[in-house]
Structures are given as structure tokens and as C-alpha cells.
């Protein structure tokens, strides 16, 4: 029976084969990427990764966690599949929860368990840890005037921000975390990849602290 590594290896080969046919230049404006002779540089939570038919590598030549590779592959391939056509980013949009997307149902509970519930598990009663987590992913206060103890905006991808809302536990209510998306997010990634965006934040944090 194939293990997870073998499955991803096959998926990666398929994505890389598709990327061999991509012209990155028309996608530069649409996706906010930086094309070069071999592929394109894409920012993921502020860190630059090179994406091409050779794979995904950071500026030091290291491969990221496979979930990050999938996100970056799909960010480009979904745009290529639509001939690079994407609606212009709206000047105003609504922030929505993951479950509000029409196709989210098969993944909704998994997103809740692995992302939002884990944010509560890791950071309830630990405001300094939560702030360090946000700084790790270059989160900033968007100064939106929302009634939460912590509000942070993250530039997950050039055209796709995330918004974290967090209230710690008090005498009346348990801690609560919500990771929100712009309502146009499904124009850029499918539901599985949107879920992986949140999961990658928690996994990266966990790996960093396991090494510490």
C-alpha cells in the first residue's frame, strides 16, 4: 500500500508536468507573482518561494512542507486553467468564515478541528505565545475597530489575505478563535487548499517549537 509520501510524490509529478506548459508572464498581474526565465517567485506569508516544473524551493534552495507546495502549485495552475482570468480584486469585500463557502462542507469540520480549535488549544491563556505566533507569520493589526482581544491580518498569498480573530477565555465564555477569508478567496484556491493555508500556520509553529 502506498504511504502518504508516495501519494504526494505522484501528485507533485502531475502538478510539475502541468507547470511545464505554463506561461507565467500573463499571470504576473493577476496573481501578484514575479516571473523569471524558469518559473515564478511567489510570496507565502512574506517568504519567497520559487515555483516551476522543477518543484517549489525557498531562497536557500530548501523544499517546504508538502502542503505549502500544493498551495503554490494550485495558486498558479488554477489561474492558468482559467486562461489567467480572475475578477479584479474588489476595493471592498466581506470577511467570511470557512464554512460559508458553498463547497466547504466536506472539509469544514476538519478545518475547525485542525485550525480554529488548535488555535484555542495552543494559545488560550498565553497571549505572549499568540502574539509570537502572529509575528512568525507577519501578522499585523489592521486597526478595524473590532471587539476582539486580538485581530491580526496576514498576507498568506499576494492576492489572498487572512484575518484572525481571537478572544481568550473569561469567567463567562471559553476562548474562541476564528480564521476568516475574503469572500472572493474561492476565485484563487479550492476549498482543500484554503484549509491547508490555516493548517500550514499551525504546523509551522509546532515544528519551530519542537526544534527549540
PDB file of N, CA and C in Angstrom, residues 13-27 37-40 51-55 73 76-84:
ATOM      1  N   UNK A  13       4.397  15.153  -9.155  1.00  0.00           N
ATOM      2  CA  UNK A  13       4.814  14.918 -10.538  1.00  0.00           C
ATOM      3  C   UNK A  13       3.762  15.409 -11.520  1.00  0.00           C
ATOM      4  N   UNK A  14       2.501  15.174 -11.192  1.00  0.00           N
ATOM      5  CA  UNK A  14       1.420  15.627 -12.070  1.00  0.00           C
ATOM      6  C   UNK A  14       1.382  17.146 -12.137  1.00  0.00           C
ATOM      7  N   UNK A  15       1.491  17.803 -10.985  1.00  0.00           N
ATOM      8  CA  UNK A  15       1.485  19.271 -10.974  1.00  0.00           C
ATOM      9  C   UNK A  15       2.681  19.830 -11.744  1.00  0.00           C
ATOM     10  N   UNK A  16       3.847  19.238 -11.551  1.00  0.00           N
ATOM     11  CA  UNK A  16       5.040  19.729 -12.234  1.00  0.00           C
ATOM     12  C   UNK A  16       4.925  19.538 -13.744  1.00  0.00           C
ATOM     13  N   UNK A  17       4.313  18.463 -14.159  1.00  0.00           N
ATOM     14  CA  UNK A  17       4.083  18.249 -15.585  1.00  0.00           C
ATOM     15  C   UNK A  17       3.182  19.338 -16.152  1.00  0.00           C
ATOM     16  N   UNK A  18       2.143  19.697 -15.395  1.00  0.00           N
ATOM     17  CA  UNK A  18       1.255  20.768 -15.843  1.00  0.00           C
ATOM     18  C   UNK A  18       1.970  22.118 -15.868  1.00  0.00           C
ATOM     19  N   UNK A  19       2.851  22.346 -14.904  1.00  0.00           N
ATOM     20  CA  UNK A  19       3.561  23.619 -14.840  1.00  0.00           C
ATOM     21  C   UNK A  19       4.527  23.799 -16.004  1.00  0.00           C
ATOM     22  N   UNK A  20       4.973  22.710 -16.596  1.00  0.00           N
ATOM     23  CA  UNK A  20       5.875  22.807 -17.746  1.00  0.00           C
ATOM     24  C   UNK A  20       5.214  23.522 -18.914  1.00  0.00           C
ATOM     25  N   UNK A  21       3.884  23.590 -18.908  1.00  0.00           N
ATOM     26  CA  UNK A  21       3.151  24.226 -20.001  1.00  0.00           C
ATOM     27  C   UNK A  21       2.661  25.629 -19.650  1.00  0.00           C
ATOM     28  N   UNK A  22       3.052  26.133 -18.506  1.00  0.00           N
ATOM     29  CA  UNK A  22       2.555  27.430 -18.044  1.00  0.00           C
ATOM     30  C   UNK A  22       3.428  28.570 -18.562  1.00  0.00           C
ATOM     31  N   UNK A  23       2.787  29.601 -19.081  1.00  0.00           N
ATOM     32  CA  UNK A  23       3.442  30.874 -19.364  1.00  0.00           C
ATOM     33  C   UNK A  23       3.147  31.781 -18.171  1.00  0.00           C
ATOM     34  N   UNK A  24       4.143  32.053 -17.374  1.00  0.00           N
ATOM     35  CA  UNK A  24       3.944  32.783 -16.125  1.00  0.00           C
ATOM     36  C   UNK A  24       3.714  34.274 -16.325  1.00  0.00           C
ATOM     37  N   UNK A  25       4.169  34.804 -17.448  1.00  0.00           N
ATOM     38  CA  UNK A  25       4.113  36.259 -17.630  1.00  0.00           C
ATOM     39  C   UNK A  25       2.700  36.829 -17.582  1.00  0.00           C
ATOM     40  N   UNK A  26       1.716  36.204 -18.270  1.00  0.00           N
ATOM     41  CA  UNK A  26       0.361  36.768 -18.184  1.00  0.00           C
ATOM     42  C   UNK A  26      -0.257  36.677 -16.785  1.00  0.00           C
ATOM     43  N   UNK A  27       0.321  35.828 -15.940  1.00  0.00           N
ATOM     44  CA  UNK A  27      -0.230  35.632 -14.603  1.00  0.00           C
ATOM     45  C   UNK A  27       0.356  36.591 -13.573  1.00  0.00           C
ATOM     46  N   UNK A  37      12.988  33.399 -15.862  1.00  0.00           N
ATOM     47  CA  UNK A  37      13.182  32.551 -17.038  1.00  0.00           C
ATOM     48  C   UNK A  37      12.716  31.116 -16.821  1.00  0.00           C
ATOM     49  N   UNK A  38      12.646  30.677 -15.573  1.00  0.00           N
ATOM     50  CA  UNK A  38      12.344  29.274 -15.302  1.00  0.00           C
ATOM     51  C   UNK A  38      11.001  29.041 -14.628  1.00  0.00           C
ATOM     52  N   UNK A  39      10.420  30.066 -14.043  1.00  0.00           N
ATOM     53  CA  UNK A  39       9.165  29.901 -13.312  1.00  0.00           C
ATOM     54  C   UNK A  39       8.720  31.223 -12.738  1.00  0.00           C
ATOM     55  N   UNK A  40       8.420  31.238 -11.453  1.00  0.00           N
ATOM     56  CA  UNK A  40       7.997  32.488 -10.815  1.00  0.00           C
ATOM     57  C   UNK A  40       8.252  32.418  -9.315  1.00  0.00           C
ATOM     58  N   UNK A  51       8.551  28.713  -7.811  1.00  0.00           N
ATOM     59  CA  UNK A  51       7.652  27.662  -8.292  1.00  0.00           C
ATOM     60  C   UNK A  51       7.919  27.442  -9.775  1.00  0.00           C
ATOM     61  N   UNK A  52       8.134  26.196 -10.152  1.00  0.00           N
ATOM     62  CA  UNK A  52       8.364  25.858 -11.556  1.00  0.00           C
ATOM     63  C   UNK A  52       8.081  24.377 -11.748  1.00  0.00           C
ATOM     64  N   UNK A  53       8.337  23.890 -12.957  1.00  0.00           N
ATOM     65  CA  UNK A  53       8.145  22.461 -13.196  1.00  0.00           C
ATOM     66  C   UNK A  53       9.223  21.614 -12.511  1.00  0.00           C
ATOM     67  N   UNK A  54      10.176  22.272 -11.860  1.00  0.00           N
ATOM     68  CA  UNK A  54      11.185  21.554 -11.076  1.00  0.00           C
ATOM     69  C   UNK A  54      10.780  21.396  -9.616  1.00  0.00           C
ATOM     70  N   UNK A  55       9.710  22.084  -9.216  1.00  0.00           N
ATOM     71  CA  UNK A  55       9.243  21.980  -7.842  1.00  0.00           C
ATOM     72  C   UNK A  55       9.115  23.331  -7.173  1.00  0.00           C
ATOM     73  N   UNK A  73       1.482  25.373  -6.047  1.00  0.00           N
ATOM     74  CA  UNK A  73       1.174  24.768  -7.350  1.00  0.00           C
ATOM     75  C   UNK A  73      -0.229  25.173  -7.806  1.00  0.00           C
ATOM     76  N   UNK A  76      -1.087  28.819  -8.953  1.00  0.00           N
ATOM     77  CA  UNK A  76      -0.729  29.117 -10.341  1.00  0.00           C
ATOM     78  C   UNK A  76      -1.568  28.311 -11.317  1.00  0.00           C
ATOM     79  N   UNK A  77      -1.743  27.027 -11.067  1.00  0.00           N
ATOM     80  CA  UNK A  77      -2.434  26.173 -12.033  1.00  0.00           C
ATOM     81  C   UNK A  77      -3.911  26.518 -12.174  1.00  0.00           C
ATOM     82  N   UNK A  78      -4.563  26.906 -11.086  1.00  0.00           N
ATOM     83  CA  UNK A  78      -5.974  27.272 -11.198  1.00  0.00           C
ATOM     84  C   UNK A  78      -6.145  28.532 -12.028  1.00  0.00           C
ATOM     85  N   UNK A  79      -5.200  29.458 -11.928  1.00  0.00           N
ATOM     86  CA  UNK A  79      -5.255  30.662 -12.758  1.00  0.00           C
ATOM     87  C   UNK A  79      -4.954  30.322 -14.207  1.00  0.00           C
ATOM     88  N   UNK A  80      -3.988  29.446 -14.420  1.00  0.00           N
ATOM     89  CA  UNK A  80      -3.648  29.030 -15.785  1.00  0.00           C
ATOM     90  C   UNK A  80      -4.818  28.316 -16.430  1.00  0.00           C
ATOM     91  N   UNK A  81      -5.521  27.500 -15.651  1.00  0.00           N
ATOM     92  CA  UNK A  81      -6.655  26.757 -16.181  1.00  0.00           C
ATOM     93  C   UNK A  81      -7.808  27.628 -16.608  1.00  0.00           C
ATOM     94  N   UNK A  82      -7.871  28.842 -16.064  1.00  0.00           N
ATOM     95  CA  UNK A  82      -8.927  29.779 -16.463  1.00  0.00           C
ATOM     96  C   UNK A  82      -8.381  30.825 -17.433  1.00  0.00           C
ATOM     97  N   UNK A  83      -7.245  30.473 -18.076  1.00  0.00           N
ATOM     98  CA  UNK A  83      -6.580  31.391 -19.009  1.00  0.00           C
ATOM     99  C   UNK A  83      -6.146  32.684 -18.325  1.00  0.00           C
ATOM    100  N   UNK A  84      -5.855  32.576 -17.040  1.00  0.00           N
ATOM    101  CA  UNK A  84      -5.373  33.742 -16.313  1.00  0.00           C
ATOM    102  C   UNK A  84      -6.446  34.749 -15.998  1.00  0.00           C
TER     103      UNK A  84
END
